[in-house]
mmCIF file of C-alpha atoms in Angstrom:
data_model
loop_
_atom_site.group_PDB
_atom_site.id
_atom_site.type_symbol
_atom_site.label_atom_id
_atom_site.label_comp_id
_atom_site.label_asym_id
_atom_site.label_seq_id
_atom_site.Cartn_x
_atom_site.Cartn_y
_atom_site.Cartn_z
ATOM 1 C CA UNK A 263 0.000 0.000 0.000
ATOM 2 C CA UNK A 264 2.796 2.393 0.915
ATOM 3 C CA UNK A 265 4.625 1.443 -2.290
ATOM 4 C CA UNK A 266 1.567 2.304 -4.350
ATOM 5 C CA UNK A 267 1.293 5.686 -2.622
ATOM 6 C CA UNK A 268 4.977 6.355 -3.233
ATOM 7 C CA UNK A 269 4.626 5.442 -6.912
ATOM 8 C CA UNK A 270 1.671 7.791 -7.334
ATOM 9 C CA UNK A 271 3.362 10.785 -5.669
ATOM 10 C CA UNK A 272 5.476 11.820 -8.716
ATOM 11 C CA UNK A 273 2.423 11.402 -10.945
ATOM 12 C CA UNK A 274 0.400 13.704 -8.687
ATOM 13 C CA UNK A 275 3.167 16.311 -8.768
ATOM 14 C CA UNK A 276 3.362 16.213 -12.573
ATOM 15 C CA UNK A 277 -0.417 16.308 -12.899
ATOM 16 C CA UNK A 278 -0.760 19.373 -10.666
ATOM 17 C CA UNK A 279 2.106 21.065 -12.506
ATOM 18 C CA UNK A 280 0.358 20.661 -15.854
ATOM 19 C CA UNK A 281 -2.935 21.791 -14.319
ATOM 20 C CA UNK A 282 -1.337 25.013 -13.095
ATOM 21 C CA UNK A 283 0.133 25.896 -16.490
ATOM 22 C CA UNK A 284 -2.996 27.623 -17.913
ATOM 23 C CA UNK A 285 -3.263 29.833 -14.843
ATOM 24 C CA UNK A 286 0.438 30.650 -14.954
ATOM 25 C CA UNK A 287 0.202 31.464 -18.662
ATOM 26 C CA UNK A 288 -2.756 33.775 -18.051
ATOM 27 C CA UNK A 289 -0.923 35.471 -15.169
ATOM 28 C CA UNK A 290 2.121 35.943 -17.374
ATOM 29 C CA UNK A 291 0.103 37.326 -20.281
ATOM 30 C CA UNK A 292 -2.221 39.608 -18.311
ATOM 31 C CA UNK A 293 0.021 40.815 -15.496
ATOM 32 C CA UNK A 294 3.731 40.137 -15.769
ATOM 33 C CA UNK A 295 4.124 41.034 -19.453
ATOM 34 C CA UNK A 296 2.218 44.371 -19.284
ATOM 35 C CA UNK A 297 4.052 45.291 -16.088
ATOM 36 C CA UNK A 298 7.365 44.498 -17.755
ATOM 37 C CA UNK A 299 6.456 46.708 -20.720
ATOM 38 C CA UNK A 300 5.598 49.548 -18.347
ATOM 39 C CA UNK A 301 8.977 49.259 -16.645
ATOM 40 C CA UNK A 302 10.778 49.194 -20.012
ATOM 41 C CA UNK A 303 8.842 52.205 -21.343
ATOM 42 C CA UNK A 304 9.421 54.144 -18.120
ATOM 43 C CA UNK A 305 13.150 54.326 -18.939
ATOM 44 C CA UNK A 306 12.553 55.260 -22.585
ATOM 45 C CA UNK A 307 11.973 58.428 -24.577
ATOM 46 C CA UNK A 308 9.789 59.534 -27.496
ATOM 47 C CA UNK A 309 10.900 60.311 -31.028
ATOM 48 C CA UNK A 310 9.933 63.279 -33.201
ATOM 49 C CA UNK A 311 6.756 61.475 -34.245
ATOM 50 C CA UNK A 312 5.680 60.969 -30.634
ATOM 51 C CA UNK A 313 6.383 57.239 -30.614
ATOM 52 C CA UNK A 314 7.967 55.599 -27.540
ATOM 53 C CA UNK A 315 11.601 54.594 -27.982
ATOM 54 C CA UNK A 316 13.244 52.017 -25.738
ATOM 55 C CA UNK A 317 16.229 53.388 -23.858
ATOM 56 C CA UNK A 318 17.683 53.771 -20.400
ATOM 57 C CA UNK A 319 17.365 57.297 -19.028
ATOM 58 C CA UNK A 320 16.224 58.546 -15.627
ATOM 59 C CA UNK A 321 14.567 61.685 -16.993
ATOM 60 C CA UNK A 322 11.021 60.419 -16.538
ATOM 61 C CA UNK A 323 11.552 59.462 -12.899
ATOM 62 C CA UNK A 324 13.298 62.775 -12.253
ATOM 63 C CA UNK A 325 10.193 64.550 -13.542
ATOM 64 C CA UNK A 326 8.013 62.415 -11.283
ATOM 65 C CA UNK A 327 10.111 63.309 -8.224
ATOM 66 C CA UNK A 328 10.113 67.022 -9.066
ATOM 67 C CA UNK A 329 6.553 67.195 -7.777
ATOM 68 C CA UNK A 330 4.803 68.945 -10.655
ATOM 69 C CA UNK A 331 1.781 66.721 -10.029
ATOM 70 C CA UNK A 332 1.910 67.009 -6.235
ATOM 71 C CA UNK A 333 -1.532 68.714 -6.017
ATOM 72 C CA UNK A 334 -3.119 65.803 -7.899
ATOM 73 C CA UNK A 335 -1.306 63.316 -5.638
ATOM 74 C CA UNK A 336 -2.469 65.052 -2.451
ATOM 75 C CA UNK A 337 -6.006 65.334 -3.817
ATOM 76 C CA UNK A 338 -5.983 61.630 -4.664
ATOM 77 C CA UNK A 339 -4.827 60.733 -1.153
ATOM 78 C CA UNK A 340 -7.557 62.923 0.337
ATOM 79 C CA UNK A 341 -10.234 61.300 -1.837
ATOM 80 C CA UNK A 342 -8.901 57.821 -1.015
ATOM 81 C CA UNK A 343 -8.896 58.472 2.737
ATOM 82 C CA UNK A 344 -12.387 60.007 2.647
ATOM 83 C CA UNK A 345 -13.851 57.213 0.508
ATOM 84 C CA UNK A 346 -12.222 54.547 2.690
ATOM 85 C CA UNK A 347 -13.471 56.146 5.917
ATOM 86 C CA UNK A 348 -17.063 56.493 4.677
ATOM 87 C CA UNK A 349 -16.987 52.966 3.224
ATOM 88 C CA UNK A 350 -15.685 51.627 6.548
ATOM 89 C CA UNK A 351 -18.525 53.185 8.543
ATOM 90 C CA UNK A 352 -21.219 52.084 6.099
ATOM 91 C CA UNK A 353 -19.645 48.702 5.362
ATOM 92 C CA UNK A 354 -19.174 47.804 9.013
ATOM 93 C CA UNK A 355 -22.785 48.722 9.796
ATOM 94 C CA UNK A 356 -24.113 46.676 6.868
ATOM 95 C CA UNK A 357 -21.940 43.648 7.679
ATOM 96 C CA UNK A 358 -22.881 43.785 11.377
ATOM 97 C CA UNK A 359 -26.589 44.072 10.599
ATOM 98 C CA UNK A 360 -26.398 41.216 8.086
ATOM 99 C CA UNK A 361 -24.804 38.920 10.676
ATOM 100 C CA UNK A 362 -26.512 40.101 13.848
ATOM 101 C CA UNK A 363 -30.083 40.792 12.803
ATOM 102 C CA UNK A 364 -30.706 39.378 9.329
ATOM 103 C CA UNK A 365 -30.021 35.738 10.224
ATOM 104 C CA UNK A 366 -30.389 33.509 7.183
ATOM 105 C CA UNK A 367 -31.124 36.558 5.041
ATOM 106 C CA UNK A 368 -27.591 37.848 5.651
ATOM 107 C CA UNK A 369 -26.039 36.143 2.609
ATOM 108 C CA UNK A 370 -28.944 37.418 0.497
ATOM 109 C CA UNK A 371 -28.235 40.993 1.612
ATOM 110 C CA UNK A 372 -24.559 40.614 0.745
ATOM 111 C CA UNK A 373 -25.466 39.093 -2.633
ATOM 112 C CA UNK A 374 -27.805 42.010 -3.406
ATOM 113 C CA UNK A 375 -25.015 44.409 -2.493
ATOM 114 C CA UNK A 376 -22.601 42.669 -4.862
ATOM 115 C CA UNK A 377 -25.064 42.286 -7.757
ATOM 116 C CA UNK A 378 -24.421 45.781 -9.215
ATOM 117 C CA UNK A 379 -20.846 44.625 -9.832
ATOM 118 C CA UNK A 380 -22.234 42.465 -12.631
ATOM 119 C CA UNK A 381 -22.723 45.732 -14.539
ATOM 120 C CA UNK A 382 -19.682 47.512 -15.945
ATOM 121 C CA UNK A 383 -18.262 50.174 -13.618
ATOM 122 C CA UNK A 384 -18.376 52.897 -16.282
ATOM 123 C CA UNK A 385 -22.075 52.235 -16.873
ATOM 124 C CA UNK A 386 -22.847 52.510 -13.168
ATOM 125 C CA UNK A 387 -20.872 55.731 -12.753
ATOM 126 C CA UNK A 388 -22.537 57.223 -15.836
ATOM 127 C CA UNK A 389 -25.909 56.395 -14.272
ATOM 128 C CA UNK A 390 -24.827 58.316 -11.177
ATOM 129 C CA UNK A 391 -24.045 61.290 -13.404
ATOM 130 C CA UNK A 392 -27.703 61.351 -14.382
ATOM 131 C CA UNK A 393 -28.837 61.027 -10.774
ATOM 132 C CA UNK A 394 -26.643 63.909 -9.582
ATOM 133 C CA UNK A 395 -27.325 66.232 -12.524
ATOM 134 C CA UNK A 396 -29.075 69.566 -12.002
ATOM 135 C CA UNK A 397 -32.344 68.034 -13.205
ATOM 136 C CA UNK A 398 -31.604 64.592 -11.781
ATOM 137 C CA UNK A 399 -33.403 62.560 -9.136
ATOM 138 C CA UNK A 400 -31.328 63.836 -6.205
ATOM 139 C CA UNK A 401 -31.984 67.499 -6.976
ATOM 140 C CA UNK A 402 -35.659 66.722 -7.599
ATOM 141 C CA UNK A 403 -35.938 65.229 -4.104
ATOM 142 C CA UNK A 404 -34.060 68.192 -2.630
ATOM 143 C CA UNK A 405 -36.425 70.561 -4.407
ATOM 144 C CA UNK A 406 -39.429 68.774 -2.912
ATOM 145 C CA UNK A 407 -37.881 69.294 0.520
ATOM 146 C CA UNK A 408 -37.178 72.951 -0.232
ATOM 147 C CA UNK A 409 -33.403 72.441 -0.200
ATOM 148 C CA UNK A 410 -32.536 72.550 -3.869
ATOM 149 C CA UNK A 411 -31.552 72.432 -6.544
ATOM 150 C CA UNK A 412 -27.848 72.520 -5.682
ATOM 151 C CA UNK A 413 -24.702 72.013 -7.726
ATOM 152 C CA UNK A 414 -23.459 68.476 -7.044
ATOM 153 C CA UNK A 415 -21.677 67.396 -10.210
ATOM 154 C CA UNK A 416 -18.134 68.648 -10.464
ATOM 155 C CA UNK A 417 -17.678 68.859 -6.691
ATOM 156 C CA UNK A 418 -15.525 66.730 -4.359
ATOM 157 C CA UNK A 419 -18.734 65.475 -2.727
ATOM 158 C CA UNK A 420 -19.852 63.893 -5.988
ATOM 159 C CA UNK A 421 -16.457 62.232 -6.469
ATOM 160 C CA UNK A 422 -16.341 60.815 -2.932
ATOM 161 C CA UNK A 423 -19.947 59.622 -3.230
ATOM 162 C CA UNK A 424 -19.192 57.887 -6.515
ATOM 163 C CA UNK A 425 -16.079 56.243 -5.082
ATOM 164 C CA UNK A 426 -17.997 54.987 -2.051
ATOM 165 C CA UNK A 427 -20.756 53.610 -4.265
ATOM 166 C CA UNK A 428 -18.256 51.922 -6.552
ATOM 167 C CA UNK A 429 -16.045 50.275 -3.938
ATOM 168 C CA UNK A 430 -18.339 49.725 -0.926
ATOM 169 C CA UNK A 431 -18.800 45.969 -1.593
ATOM 170 C CA UNK A 432 -15.036 45.510 -1.305
ATOM 171 C CA UNK A 433 -15.325 46.768 2.269
ATOM 172 C CA UNK A 434 -18.424 44.814 3.236
ATOM 173 C CA UNK A 435 -17.331 41.347 2.094
ATOM 174 C CA UNK A 436 -14.127 40.934 4.196
ATOM 175 C CA UNK A 437 -15.796 42.434 7.281
ATOM 176 C CA UNK A 438 -18.776 40.113 6.821
ATOM 177 C CA UNK A 439 -16.373 37.177 6.530
ATOM 178 C CA UNK A 440 -14.622 38.283 9.735
ATOM 179 C CA UNK A 441 -17.964 38.394 11.548
ATOM 180 C CA UNK A 442 -18.640 34.878 10.284
ATOM 181 C CA UNK A 443 -15.554 33.627 12.149
ATOM 182 C CA UNK A 444 -16.458 35.473 15.348
ATOM 183 C CA UNK A 445 -18.339 33.943 18.254
ATOM 184 C CA UNK A 446 -21.269 36.354 18.477
ATOM 185 C CA UNK A 447 -21.997 35.226 22.041
ATOM 186 C CA UNK A 448 -18.970 37.295 23.081
ATOM 187 C CA UNK A 449 -21.012 40.438 22.410
ATOM 188 C CA UNK A 450 -23.816 39.196 24.662
ATOM 189 C CA UNK A 451 -21.236 38.275 27.297
ATOM 190 C CA UNK A 452 -19.863 41.807 27.198
ATOM 191 C CA UNK A 453 -23.348 43.207 27.769
ATOM 192 C CA UNK A 454 -23.962 40.754 30.627
ATOM 193 C CA UNK A 455 -20.810 42.093 32.285
ATOM 194 C CA UNK A 456 -22.392 45.567 32.242
ATOM 195 C CA UNK A 457 -20.263 46.790 29.381
ATOM 196 C CA UNK A 458 -21.633 49.778 27.528
ATOM 197 C CA UNK A 459 -22.264 49.352 23.787
ATOM 198 C CA UNK A 460 -19.242 51.532 23.042
ATOM 199 C CA UNK A 461 -16.914 49.565 25.357
ATOM 200 C CA UNK A 462 -18.248 46.245 24.057
ATOM 201 C CA UNK A 463 -17.613 47.336 20.497
ATOM 202 C CA UNK A 464 -14.134 48.714 21.237
ATOM 203 C CA UNK A 465 -12.855 45.810 23.341
ATOM 204 C CA UNK A 466 -14.783 42.837 21.902
ATOM 205 C CA UNK A 467 -16.258 43.367 18.433
ATOM 206 C CA UNK A 468 -13.578 45.487 16.786
ATOM 207 C CA UNK A 469 -10.561 43.346 17.847
ATOM 208 C CA UNK A 470 -12.348 40.203 16.638
ATOM 209 C CA UNK A 471 -12.951 41.728 13.206
ATOM 210 C CA UNK A 472 -9.700 43.696 12.907
ATOM 211 C CA UNK A 473 -8.289 41.671 10.012
ATOM 212 C CA UNK A 474 -11.517 42.085 8.058
ATOM 213 C CA UNK A 475 -11.373 45.840 8.639
ATOM 214 C CA UNK A 476 -7.745 46.069 7.510
ATOM 215 C CA UNK A 477 -8.441 43.901 4.467
ATOM 216 C CA UNK A 478 -11.491 45.959 3.515
ATOM 217 C CA UNK A 479 -9.612 49.241 3.910
ATOM 218 C CA UNK A 480 -6.837 47.977 1.652
ATOM 219 C CA UNK A 481 -9.301 46.703 -0.950
ATOM 220 C CA UNK A 482 -10.952 50.134 -1.096
ATOM 221 C CA UNK A 483 -7.977 52.454 -0.577
ATOM 222 C CA UNK A 484 -5.651 50.903 -3.156
ATOM 223 C CA UNK A 485 -8.029 50.841 -6.172
ATOM 224 C CA UNK A 486 -9.216 54.375 -5.399
ATOM 225 C CA UNK A 487 -5.629 55.617 -5.743
ATOM 226 C CA UNK A 488 -5.633 54.512 -9.382
ATOM 227 C CA UNK A 489 -9.231 55.444 -10.182
ATOM 228 C CA UNK A 490 -9.808 57.934 -12.985
ATOM 229 C CA UNK A 491 -13.291 57.166 -14.322
ATOM 230 C CA UNK A 492 -15.163 58.481 -11.276
ATOM 231 C CA UNK A 493 -13.708 61.973 -11.367
ATOM 232 C CA UNK A 494 -13.867 61.920 -15.179
ATOM 233 C CA UNK A 495 -17.665 61.552 -15.069
ATOM 234 C CA UNK A 496 -18.618 63.112 -11.728
ATOM 235 C CA UNK A 497 -15.801 65.575 -11.068
ATOM 236 C CA UNK A 498 -14.498 68.776 -12.559
ATOM 237 C CA UNK A 499 -11.225 70.616 -13.202
ATOM 238 C CA UNK A 500 -10.563 70.945 -9.460
ATOM 239 C CA UNK A 501 -11.072 67.241 -8.707
ATOM 240 C CA UNK A 502 -8.413 65.754 -10.987
ATOM 241 C CA UNK A 503 -6.769 62.646 -9.513
ATOM 242 C CA UNK A 504 -3.410 61.103 -10.290
ATOM 243 C CA UNK A 505 -5.158 58.444 -12.387
ATOM 244 C CA UNK A 506 -6.457 61.169 -14.698
ATOM 245 C CA UNK A 507 -2.967 62.638 -15.026
ATOM 246 C CA UNK A 508 -1.533 59.233 -15.956
ATOM 247 C CA UNK A 509 -4.328 58.573 -18.463
ATOM 248 C CA UNK A 510 -3.720 61.960 -20.083
ATOM 249 C CA UNK A 511 -0.030 61.131 -20.559
ATOM 250 C CA UNK A 512 -0.948 58.008 -22.541
ATOM 251 C CA UNK A 513 -3.950 59.372 -24.460
ATOM 252 C CA UNK A 514 -3.706 63.105 -25.110
ATOM 253 C CA UNK A 515 -0.240 64.303 -24.063
ATOM 254 C CA UNK A 516 1.562 61.593 -26.044
ATOM 255 C CA UNK A 517 4.153 61.057 -23.315
ATOM 256 C CA UNK A 518 3.925 57.324 -22.728
ATOM 257 C CA UNK A 519 7.344 57.009 -21.022
ATOM 258 C CA UNK A 520 6.459 59.667 -18.454
ATOM 259 C CA UNK A 521 3.066 58.056 -17.885
ATOM 260 C CA UNK A 522 4.750 54.676 -17.469
ATOM 261 C CA UNK A 523 7.169 56.141 -14.907
ATOM 262 C CA UNK A 524 4.256 57.618 -12.957
ATOM 263 C CA UNK A 525 2.454 54.264 -13.074
ATOM 264 C CA UNK A 526 5.496 52.321 -11.847
ATOM 265 C CA UNK A 527 6.009 54.832 -9.030
ATOM 266 C CA UNK A 528 2.360 54.477 -8.014
ATOM 267 C CA UNK A 529 2.602 50.670 -8.078
ATOM 268 C CA UNK A 530 5.708 50.729 -5.887
ATOM 269 C CA UNK A 531 3.882 52.947 -3.409
ATOM 270 C CA UNK A 532 0.908 50.565 -3.367
ATOM 271 C CA UNK A 533 3.138 47.545 -2.749
ATOM 272 C CA UNK A 534 4.836 49.335 0.142
ATOM 273 C CA UNK A 535 1.441 50.243 1.630
ATOM 274 C CA UNK A 536 0.264 46.620 1.418
ATOM 275 C CA UNK A 537 3.451 45.308 3.037
ATOM 276 C CA UNK A 538 3.278 47.845 5.870
ATOM 277 C CA UNK A 539 -0.377 47.025 6.579
ATOM 278 C CA UNK A 540 0.272 43.282 6.400
ATOM 279 C CA UNK A 541 3.261 43.467 8.743
ATOM 280 C CA UNK A 542 1.306 45.649 11.166
ATOM 281 C CA UNK A 543 -1.597 43.196 11.372
ATOM 282 C CA UNK A 544 0.801 40.268 11.696
ATOM 283 C CA UNK A 545 2.609 41.967 14.566
ATOM 284 C CA UNK A 546 -0.665 42.690 16.353
ATOM 285 C CA UNK A 547 -1.957 39.162 15.761
ATOM 286 C CA UNK A 548 1.229 37.556 17.033
ATOM 287 C CA UNK A 549 3.047 34.519 15.610
ATOM 288 C CA UNK A 550 -0.060 32.342 15.831
ATOM 289 C CA UNK A 551 -2.475 34.952 14.489
ATOM 290 C CA UNK A 552 -1.170 34.965 10.963
ATOM 291 C CA UNK A 553 -2.290 38.457 9.978
ATOM 292 C CA UNK A 554 -2.492 39.292 6.284
ATOM 293 C CA UNK A 555 0.812 37.646 5.376
#
């Protein structure tokens, strides 16, 4: 019996290796190769016809570090922090209600929240443009209440609202999963020990769902940093994000190497942010906790 198991072990290894090849090929084609092209272009230049030329110069990265686009970077960080904070408050409340009060309907609520993701993001954001327009549904409701109409499109409020709408499910799902691993009787025990709702949340609920919170914040914060469609449709000249600046370099400015350098710099910053957050959660969880790494 042991001999048969030993004979089958190499076969299993070969079989799993061949099974993984399609996934590895897709990863190589859709991620590694485009990323490699970005890195190569980021060190290149453009010729007199505006075509990218492969080379090895640091000019593009020097321009990135000179801070000409610092206002767009700071604005992007502000939008990302605001969207993440609002998504955290709303997402935590929705996940808690789905677990605590909805019972068996909890998964249905989460599924309904995720269903809009079946529609393309650009279509959903364009629909929001109609809702927030001067003659849209939101201003119509405000007019009925005697509060409108007001200018919403082109403001930071419209951009943050669109970002929250677009990325809220990415906050809800990991927090909901964290609640699923939590013993909900701990909350009742905290109340039985005369703990106030605030103290019970701070010392019982939040620590038990910390990894879900960190994961949700990362899943919202990181994509928002590279978002450009939301401010393109809902924002204005004063709401330009770094994603719009990068897109302009590739599309209208004809400076693909500079855009590639900005993209690589942004990716490096995102990787550093993920590593810092993962190491922080691992340190708080301890050797046995695991954390995000």
